[in-house]
């Protein structure tokens, strides 16, 4: 019988299904729990290699833990709200809901064909009112707890699509869809107070011992704690002071000018009777607010004419500018600039001919010359009166003391983290449950009226949010006074849904957001697997959300994810034709000389280095096609073989073929073995059993550490050993049987279908999914052999293979039997023996 993955895979998927192998209860009295979760997908309708890798990794963990005796929760769902559904609806003149649910259908089938161990009973889609009604309620609780508020804020505005754009949707200053130049607009928006937790979110990173260092650093940077000072500067001829935030108060003697943001209240005041300033502000507002945009802008400013007194240098006046690189959203929206030690300030000073006065000299130097590059390193203060000779660190302390003494400033801590703006001017999202009344203001929708469901009768024939022009949905009575009122037409940012879905999986059908017992049993997620592109936003929002839910009594924990694995990307080389157009892999073939040519035209093809698979670069391989050709097990095996999960995996045709060849060989060997008659009297050769037990031991360790690629290598090594034995020999037969069964068990988390089939071919009753993880025989591990280096006076002369932990006497005995050793010693007396167990025996003569 040849290996036919398709039928085997369908057969076992349906067996697992019928036996409800992956359905779990919400409490087990006698089992430890393990919650494995992969980041749920957006239902784009198309499963890509990144998904396949993500879910294959998660599935190995889940199946391994199950075999180890844990009650494993391994759920799957859909992050189903979001812009692509709306865009698709506009393009096809259909409804986002139809598009989304059709995609879910397709993708569910694709996922099922991979044989993933999900408890499908717990499936959720975030666009289901039964899901989002709970988050509407949570939002209202957050509001009561002071964790949500509304304020006017600047947003990136696309004037063509009439919509707010997220920073990522602004590309080179233009809307990513319309291509229109992005404007800055002030809008009323809802915010969540993530900044209430800045310190806690930062501090607790220390407790996340099983998170990748890289992610911890990214979160730390994002929260961006900095120590600095607030300084109040006197404005000549004005009563009010200008409050500045700085991280470098030590450079105050090098101050050359001050600058405020174009959106600073003082700038707006000045604009009232100054046309030039008004025009400059308008120009600044034409660019968006994304930090990336601001950073790339040419530094520009306008002198306000106002003058500032230097707080420590008598009679020194500094000009006050309005500058495009000062953000209103950071610090106080006002800075003092020290061009010698800040690049942006220097660019600005050079442009407007402002003084550059160095005040920090490198350690050991007395002076520093500044031309086009600011000196931003550590050093010693100069030109700075009472700060001279101090290090930067000391000077910071001293100047803050002085500021406090003079009551013109104070040392402060600042965070880069901003509150989370959650309003989106979109249809396909969860409605924000608020009603606006001209007398009562923003009124929460009463709990009994939840969910606020999206109306279905909408059309997308005009740009902008259709909720805004919906005739009946929008108009309601005020829940408080009964007068005519209007609903909030903004919907939640879709990160809102993904910030708590992991907790909902514990009790997906509960009428409350959570069943407390289920939460207590399953949370936190023990192992979370997903892309590093979520290292900041999703993971930080979820950590915040969990704390907010705790504050409102929904949950008792603070950190949602115990252990995190961020998998690398699937990458592939790219192809371009002579005109520079991208080509699909199907369009090219090898030219036999190590290069590639176009299949049809025969033209030369330029091969680019491997990069993330993406449709636009055409370097994609569809998982569905691979599964169709080779079967899911081969696809899974390849996804796990070549690289550790955290690293990028380079797609290679030879790699997938190699995986397929191995499974075929295994299949053939099992088939042959089944047809071999067992020898009558058979006694296993224990020496031959050692590699089996060594492999169990090392593979188990590697799986605990998620080194799946090593596990695959070990299994293949053991397979070579077993395949080399002869089933007709009585001392081999039982070793082969044992070895094959171990191979199948070790393979079962990775290639579960073929493992089940072979397991049953070998005559085992019951499924391999229900078998417990193999344990190595300690006796066999003991007679495990090691290679010991034998030195004579420090020089390597021989190596000997001896049972592990052999003592000095035994090793010496074997060492002296070696000719090379005996020759090196000759007749010289042995002066000393240095012995490192299992490693070295050094005979000093
Ligand atoms: C004076 C100074 C001198 C500064 C110097 C830096 C170097 P981080 O480290 O990112 O927190 N700044 C403050 N508020 C700003 C705003 N709203 N928009 C743009 N820039 C702003 O950056 C803090 C530094 O960025 C602050 O320290 C301030 O410039 C500037 F040699 O003050 B500094
Ligand atoms: Zn009212």
mmCIF file with all atom_site columns, N, CA, C and O in Angstrom, residues 685-720:
data_model
loop_
_atom_site.group_PDB
_atom_site.id
_atom_site.type_symbol
_atom_site.label_atom_id
_atom_site.label_alt_id
_atom_site.label_comp_id
_atom_site.label_asym_id
_atom_site.label_entity_id
_atom_site.label_seq_id
_atom_site.pdbx_PDB_ins_code
_atom_site.Cartn_x
_atom_site.Cartn_y
_atom_site.Cartn_z
_atom_site.occupancy
_atom_site.B_iso_or_equiv
_atom_site.pdbx_formal_charge
_atom_site.auth_seq_id
_atom_site.auth_comp_id
_atom_site.auth_asym_id
_atom_site.auth_atom_id
_atom_site.pdbx_PDB_model_num
ATOM 1   N N  . UNK A 1 685 ? 18.440 -6.734 21.763 1.00 0.00 ? 685 UNK A N  1
ATOM 2   C CA . UNK A 1 685 ? 19.818 -6.358 22.052 1.00 0.00 ? 685 UNK A CA 1
ATOM 3   C C  . UNK A 1 685 ? 19.766 -4.989 22.725 1.00 0.00 ? 685 UNK A C  1
ATOM 4   O O  . UNK A 1 685 ? 19.423 -3.984 22.096 1.00 0.00 ? 685 UNK A O  1
ATOM 5   N N  . UNK A 1 686 ? 20.063 -4.947 24.011 1.00 0.00 ? 686 UNK A N  1
ATOM 6   C CA . UNK A 1 686 ? 19.904 -3.704 24.765 1.00 0.00 ? 686 UNK A CA 1
ATOM 7   C C  . UNK A 1 686 ? 20.769 -2.565 24.247 1.00 0.00 ? 686 UNK A C  1
ATOM 8   O O  . UNK A 1 686 ? 20.376 -1.411 24.293 1.00 0.00 ? 686 UNK A O  1
ATOM 9   N N  . UNK A 1 687 ? 21.934 -2.912 23.757 1.00 0.00 ? 687 UNK A N  1
ATOM 10  C CA . UNK A 1 687 ? 22.824 -1.904 23.183 1.00 0.00 ? 687 UNK A CA 1
ATOM 11  C C  . UNK A 1 687 ? 22.078 -1.110 22.097 1.00 0.00 ? 687 UNK A C  1
ATOM 12  O O  . UNK A 1 687 ? 22.178 0.095  22.020 1.00 0.00 ? 687 UNK A O  1
ATOM 13  N N  . UNK A 1 688 ? 21.299 -1.824 21.291 1.00 0.00 ? 688 UNK A N  1
ATOM 14  C CA . UNK A 1 688 ? 20.571 -1.182 20.188 1.00 0.00 ? 688 UNK A CA 1
ATOM 15  C C  . UNK A 1 688 ? 19.387 -0.366 20.683 1.00 0.00 ? 688 UNK A C  1
ATOM 16  O O  . UNK A 1 688 ? 18.852 0.469  19.953 1.00 0.00 ? 688 UNK A O  1
ATOM 17  N N  . UNK A 1 689 ? 18.959 -0.619 21.896 1.00 0.00 ? 689 UNK A N  1
ATOM 18  C CA . UNK A 1 689 ? 17.809 0.129  22.436 1.00 0.00 ? 689 UNK A CA 1
ATOM 19  C C  . UNK A 1 689 ? 18.234 1.494  22.997 1.00 0.00 ? 689 UNK A C  1
ATOM 20  O O  . UNK A 1 689 ? 17.397 2.356  23.217 1.00 0.00 ? 689 UNK A O  1
ATOM 21  N N  . UNK A 1 690 ? 19.533 1.635  23.248 1.00 0.00 ? 690 UNK A N  1
ATOM 22  C CA . UNK A 1 690 ? 19.990 2.877  23.885 1.00 0.00 ? 690 UNK A CA 1
ATOM 23  C C  . UNK A 1 690 ? 19.581 4.131  23.101 1.00 0.00 ? 690 UNK A C  1
ATOM 24  O O  . UNK A 1 690 ? 19.008 5.059  23.667 1.00 0.00 ? 690 UNK A O  1
ATOM 25  N N  . UNK A 1 691 ? 19.837 4.171  21.770 1.00 0.00 ? 691 UNK A N  1
ATOM 26  C CA . UNK A 1 691 ? 19.457 5.389  21.030 1.00 0.00 ? 691 UNK A CA 1
ATOM 27  C C  . UNK A 1 691 ? 17.959 5.718  21.147 1.00 0.00 ? 691 UNK A C  1
ATOM 28  O O  . UNK A 1 691 ? 17.577 6.888  21.128 1.00 0.00 ? 691 UNK A O  1
ATOM 29  N N  . UNK A 1 692 ? 17.129 4.688  21.269 1.00 0.00 ? 692 UNK A N  1
ATOM 30  C CA . UNK A 1 692 ? 15.692 4.940  21.397 1.00 0.00 ? 692 UNK A CA 1
ATOM 31  C C  . UNK A 1 692 ? 15.433 5.763  22.654 1.00 0.00 ? 692 UNK A C  1
ATOM 32  O O  . UNK A 1 692 ? 14.745 6.786  22.626 1.00 0.00 ? 692 UNK A O  1
ATOM 33  N N  . UNK A 1 693 ? 16.035 5.332  23.733 1.00 0.00 ? 693 UNK A N  1
ATOM 34  C CA . UNK A 1 693 ? 15.741 5.985  25.012 1.00 0.00 ? 693 UNK A CA 1
ATOM 35  C C  . UNK A 1 693 ? 16.453 7.321  25.154 1.00 0.00 ? 693 UNK A C  1
ATOM 36  O O  . UNK A 1 693 ? 15.942 8.238  25.785 1.00 0.00 ? 693 UNK A O  1
ATOM 37  N N  . UNK A 1 694 ? 17.613 7.398  24.543 1.00 0.00 ? 694 UNK A N  1
ATOM 38  C CA . UNK A 1 694 ? 18.300 8.693  24.504 1.00 0.00 ? 694 UNK A CA 1
ATOM 39  C C  . UNK A 1 694 ? 17.441 9.705  23.743 1.00 0.00 ? 694 UNK A C  1
ATOM 40  O O  . UNK A 1 694 ? 17.316 10.857 24.138 1.00 0.00 ? 694 UNK A O  1
ATOM 41  N N  . UNK A 1 695 ? 16.862 9.251  22.632 1.00 0.00 ? 695 UNK A N  1
ATOM 42  C CA . UNK A 1 695 ? 16.039 10.157 21.826 1.00 0.00 ? 695 UNK A CA 1
ATOM 43  C C  . UNK A 1 695 ? 14.789 10.590 22.583 1.00 0.00 ? 695 UNK A C  1
ATOM 44  O O  . UNK A 1 695 ? 14.389 11.759 22.510 1.00 0.00 ? 695 UNK A O  1
ATOM 45  N N  . UNK A 1 696 ? 14.174 9.665  23.317 1.00 0.00 ? 696 UNK A N  1
ATOM 46  C CA . UNK A 1 696 ? 12.994 10.069 24.111 1.00 0.00 ? 696 UNK A CA 1
ATOM 47  C C  . UNK A 1 696 ? 13.406 11.181 25.065 1.00 0.00 ? 696 UNK A C  1
ATOM 48  O O  . UNK A 1 696 ? 12.752 12.226 25.161 1.00 0.00 ? 696 UNK A O  1
ATOM 49  N N  . UNK A 1 697 ? 14.511 10.949 25.746 1.00 0.00 ? 697 UNK A N  1
ATOM 50  C CA . UNK A 1 697 ? 14.932 11.893 26.762 1.00 0.00 ? 697 UNK A CA 1
ATOM 51  C C  . UNK A 1 697 ? 15.269 13.271 26.172 1.00 0.00 ? 697 UNK A C  1
ATOM 52  O O  . UNK A 1 697 ? 14.776 14.300 26.628 1.00 0.00 ? 697 UNK A O  1
ATOM 53  N N  . UNK A 1 698 ? 16.077 13.275 25.112 1.00 0.00 ? 698 UNK A N  1
ATOM 54  C CA . UNK A 1 698 ? 16.493 14.576 24.564 1.00 0.00 ? 698 UNK A CA 1
ATOM 55  C C  . UNK A 1 698 ? 15.347 15.276 23.823 1.00 0.00 ? 698 UNK A C  1
ATOM 56  O O  . UNK A 1 698 ? 15.220 16.496 23.884 1.00 0.00 ? 698 UNK A O  1
ATOM 57  N N  . UNK A 1 699 ? 14.502 14.503 23.147 1.00 0.00 ? 699 UNK A N  1
ATOM 58  C CA . UNK A 1 699 ? 13.395 15.136 22.418 1.00 0.00 ? 699 UNK A CA 1
ATOM 59  C C  . UNK A 1 699 ? 12.406 15.769 23.385 1.00 0.00 ? 699 UNK A C  1
ATOM 60  O O  . UNK A 1 699 ? 11.833 16.829 23.097 1.00 0.00 ? 699 UNK A O  1
ATOM 61  N N  . UNK A 1 700 ? 12.192 15.104 24.511 1.00 0.00 ? 700 UNK A N  1
ATOM 62  C CA . UNK A 1 700 ? 11.268 15.664 25.497 1.00 0.00 ? 700 UNK A CA 1
ATOM 63  C C  . UNK A 1 700 ? 11.805 16.991 26.002 1.00 0.00 ? 700 UNK A C  1
ATOM 64  O O  . UNK A 1 700 ? 11.081 17.988 26.078 1.00 0.00 ? 700 UNK A O  1
ATOM 65  N N  . UNK A 1 701 ? 13.087 16.991 26.307 1.00 0.00 ? 701 UNK A N  1
ATOM 66  C CA . UNK A 1 701 ? 13.707 18.245 26.761 1.00 0.00 ? 701 UNK A CA 1
ATOM 67  C C  . UNK A 1 701 ? 13.588 19.330 25.693 1.00 0.00 ? 701 UNK A C  1
ATOM 68  O O  . UNK A 1 701 ? 13.264 20.473 25.991 1.00 0.00 ? 701 UNK A O  1
ATOM 69  N N  . UNK A 1 702 ? 13.875 18.963 24.453 1.00 0.00 ? 702 UNK A N  1
ATOM 70  C CA . UNK A 1 702 ? 13.809 19.940 23.365 1.00 0.00 ? 702 UNK A CA 1
ATOM 71  C C  . UNK A 1 702 ? 12.392 20.457 23.150 1.00 0.00 ? 702 UNK A C  1
ATOM 72  O O  . UNK A 1 702 ? 12.196 21.625 22.841 1.00 0.00 ? 702 UNK A O  1
ATOM 73  N N  . UNK A 1 703 ? 11.410 19.583 23.299 1.00 0.00 ? 703 UNK A N  1
ATOM 74  C CA . UNK A 1 703 ? 10.028 20.035 23.114 1.00 0.00 ? 703 UNK A CA 1
ATOM 75  C C  . UNK A 1 703 ? 9.630  21.006 24.213 1.00 0.00 ? 703 UNK A C  1
ATOM 76  O O  . UNK A 1 703 ? 8.935  21.988 23.963 1.00 0.00 ? 703 UNK A O  1
ATOM 77  N N  . UNK A 1 704 ? 10.083 20.739 25.433 1.00 0.00 ? 704 UNK A N  1
ATOM 78  C CA . UNK A 1 704 ? 9.793  21.670 26.535 1.00 0.00 ? 704 UNK A CA 1
ATOM 79  C C  . UNK A 1 704 ? 10.307 23.063 26.187 1.00 0.00 ? 704 UNK A C  1
ATOM 80  O O  . UNK A 1 704 ? 9.726  24.067 26.548 1.00 0.00 ? 704 UNK A O  1
ATOM 81  N N  . UNK A 1 705 ? 11.428 23.091 25.471 1.00 0.00 ? 705 UNK A N  1
ATOM 82  C CA . UNK A 1 705 ? 12.032 24.381 25.113 1.00 0.00 ? 705 UNK A CA 1
ATOM 83  C C  . UNK A 1 705 ? 11.590 24.858 23.728 1.00 0.00 ? 705 UNK A C  1
ATOM 84  O O  . UNK A 1 705 ? 12.126 25.837 23.210 1.00 0.00 ? 705 UNK A O  1
ATOM 85  N N  . UNK A 1 706 ? 10.647 24.140 23.130 1.00 0.00 ? 706 UNK A N  1
ATOM 86  C CA . UNK A 1 706 ? 10.150 24.481 21.797 1.00 0.00 ? 706 UNK A CA 1
ATOM 87  C C  . UNK A 1 706 ? 11.230 24.466 20.718 1.00 0.00 ? 706 UNK A C  1
ATOM 88  O O  . UNK A 1 706 ? 11.159 25.216 19.747 1.00 0.00 ? 706 UNK A O  1
ATOM 89  N N  . UNK A 1 707 ? 12.224 23.622 20.888 1.00 0.00 ? 707 UNK A N  1
ATOM 90  C CA . UNK A 1 707 ? 13.217 23.454 19.818 1.00 0.00 ? 707 UNK A CA 1
ATOM 91  C C  . UNK A 1 707 ? 12.730 22.369 18.865 1.00 0.00 ? 707 UNK A C  1
ATOM 92  O O  . UNK A 1 707 ? 13.316 21.297 18.762 1.00 0.00 ? 707 UNK A O  1
ATOM 93  N N  . UNK A 1 708 ? 11.628 22.667 18.170 1.00 0.00 ? 708 UNK A N  1
ATOM 94  C CA . UNK A 1 708 ? 11.010 21.625 17.357 1.00 0.00 ? 708 UNK A CA 1
ATOM 95  C C  . UNK A 1 708 ? 11.920 21.138 16.231 1.00 0.00 ? 708 UNK A C  1
ATOM 96  O O  . UNK A 1 708 ? 11.878 19.978 15.863 1.00 0.00 ? 708 UNK A O  1
ATOM 97  N N  . UNK A 1 709 ? 12.715 22.031 15.705 1.00 0.00 ? 709 UNK A N  1
ATOM 98  C CA . UNK A 1 709 ? 13.603 21.621 14.608 1.00 0.00 ? 709 UNK A CA 1
ATOM 99  C C  . UNK A 1 709 ? 14.610 20.575 15.083 1.00 0.00 ? 709 UNK A C  1
ATOM 100 O O  . UNK A 1 709 ? 14.929 19.637 14.366 1.00 0.00 ? 709 UNK A O  1
ATOM 101 N N  . UNK A 1 710 ? 15.054 20.724 16.331 1.00 0.00 ? 710 UNK A N  1
ATOM 102 C CA . UNK A 1 710 ? 15.990 19.724 16.856 1.00 0.00 ? 710 UNK A CA 1
ATOM 103 C C  . UNK A 1 710 ? 15.297 18.394 17.056 1.00 0.00 ? 710 UNK A C  1
ATOM 104 O O  . UNK A 1 710 ? 15.878 17.337 16.822 1.00 0.00 ? 710 UNK A O  1
ATOM 105 N N  . UNK A 1 711 ? 14.044 18.465 17.514 1.00 0.00 ? 711 UNK A N  1
ATOM 106 C CA . UNK A 1 711 ? 13.291 17.226 17.720 1.00 0.00 ? 711 UNK A CA 1
ATOM 107 C C  . UNK A 1 711 ? 13.189 16.473 16.398 1.00 0.00 ? 711 UNK A C  1
ATOM 108 O O  . UNK A 1 711 ? 13.421 15.267 16.337 1.00 0.00 ? 711 UNK A O  1
ATOM 109 N N  . UNK A 1 712 ? 12.867 17.215 15.343 1.00 0.00 ? 712 UNK A N  1
ATOM 110 C CA . UNK A 1 712 ? 12.746 16.565 14.036 1.00 0.00 ? 712 UNK A CA 1
ATOM 111 C C  . UNK A 1 712 ? 14.074 15.905 13.661 1.00 0.00 ? 712 UNK A C  1
ATOM 112 O O  . UNK A 1 712 ? 14.108 14.748 13.221 1.00 0.00 ? 712 UNK A O  1
ATOM 113 N N  . UNK A 1 713 ? 15.175 16.614 13.881 1.00 0.00 ? 713 UNK A N  1
ATOM 114 C CA . UNK A 1 713 ? 16.483 16.052 13.541 1.00 0.00 ? 713 UNK A CA 1
ATOM 115 C C  . UNK A 1 713 ? 16.743 14.780 14.348 1.00 0.00 ? 713 UNK A C  1
ATOM 116 O O  . UNK A 1 713 ? 17.250 13.792 13.816 1.00 0.00 ? 713 UNK A O  1
ATOM 117 N N  . UNK A 1 714 ? 16.390 14.802 15.622 1.00 0.00 ? 714 UNK A N  1
ATOM 118 C CA . UNK A 1 714 ? 16.615 13.629 16.463 1.00 0.00 ? 714 UNK A CA 1
ATOM 119 C C  . UNK A 1 714 ? 15.770 12.439 16.014 1.00 0.00 ? 714 UNK A C  1
ATOM 120 O O  . UNK A 1 714 ? 16.233 11.305 15.992 1.00 0.00 ? 714 UNK A O  1
ATOM 121 N N  . UNK A 1 715 ? 14.506 12.733 15.661 1.00 0.00 ? 715 UNK A N  1
ATOM 122 C CA . UNK A 1 715 ? 13.630 11.650 15.213 1.00 0.00 ? 715 UNK A CA 1
ATOM 123 C C  . UNK A 1 715 ? 14.195 11.031 13.932 1.00 0.00 ? 715 UNK A C  1
ATOM 124 O O  . UNK A 1 715 ? 14.211 9.820  13.760 1.00 0.00 ? 715 UNK A O  1
ATOM 125 N N  . UNK A 1 716 ? 14.701 11.878 13.059 1.00 0.00 ? 716 UNK A N  1
ATOM 126 C CA . UNK A 1 716 ? 15.226 11.345 11.799 1.00 0.00 ? 716 UNK A CA 1
ATOM 127 C C  . UNK A 1 716 ? 16.486 10.530 12.036 1.00 0.00 ? 716 UNK A C  1
ATOM 128 O O  . UNK A 1 716 ? 16.713 9.512  11.359 1.00 0.00 ? 716 UNK A O  1
ATOM 129 N N  . UNK A 1 717 ? 17.269 10.967 13.001 1.00 0.00 ? 717 UNK A N  1
ATOM 130 C CA . UNK A 1 717 ? 18.470 10.211 13.341 1.00 0.00 ? 717 UNK A CA 1
ATOM 131 C C  . UNK A 1 717 ? 18.103 8.832  13.879 1.00 0.00 ? 717 UNK A C  1
ATOM 132 O O  . UNK A 1 717 ? 18.648 7.810  13.460 1.00 0.00 ? 717 UNK A O  1
ATOM 133 N N  . UNK A 1 718 ? 17.135 8.831  14.784 1.00 0.00 ? 718 UNK A N  1
ATOM 134 C CA . UNK A 1 718 ? 16.684 7.556  15.347 1.00 0.00 ? 718 UNK A CA 1
ATOM 135 C C  . UNK A 1 718 ? 16.088 6.682  14.250 1.00 0.00 ? 718 UNK A C  1
ATOM 136 O O  . UNK A 1 718 ? 16.312 5.461  14.221 1.00 0.00 ? 718 UNK A O  1
ATOM 137 N N  . UNK A 1 719 ? 15.351 7.309  13.322 1.00 0.00 ? 719 UNK A N  1
ATOM 138 C CA . UNK A 1 719 ? 14.762 6.543  12.227 1.00 0.00 ? 719 UNK A CA 1
ATOM 139 C C  . UNK A 1 719 ? 15.854 5.847  11.425 1.00 0.00 ? 719 UNK A C  1
ATOM 140 O O  . UNK A 1 719 ? 15.726 4.660  11.088 1.00 0.00 ? 719 UNK A O  1
ATOM 141 N N  . UNK A 1 720 ? 16.936 6.561  11.122 1.00 0.00 ? 720 UNK A N  1
ATOM 142 C CA . UNK A 1 720 ? 18.024 5.941  10.364 1.00 0.00 ? 720 UNK A CA 1
ATOM 143 C C  . UNK A 1 720 ? 18.552 4.712  11.086 1.00 0.00 ? 720 UNK A C  1
ATOM 144 O O  . UNK A 1 720 ? 18.838 3.688  10.472 1.00 0.00 ? 720 UNK A O  1
#
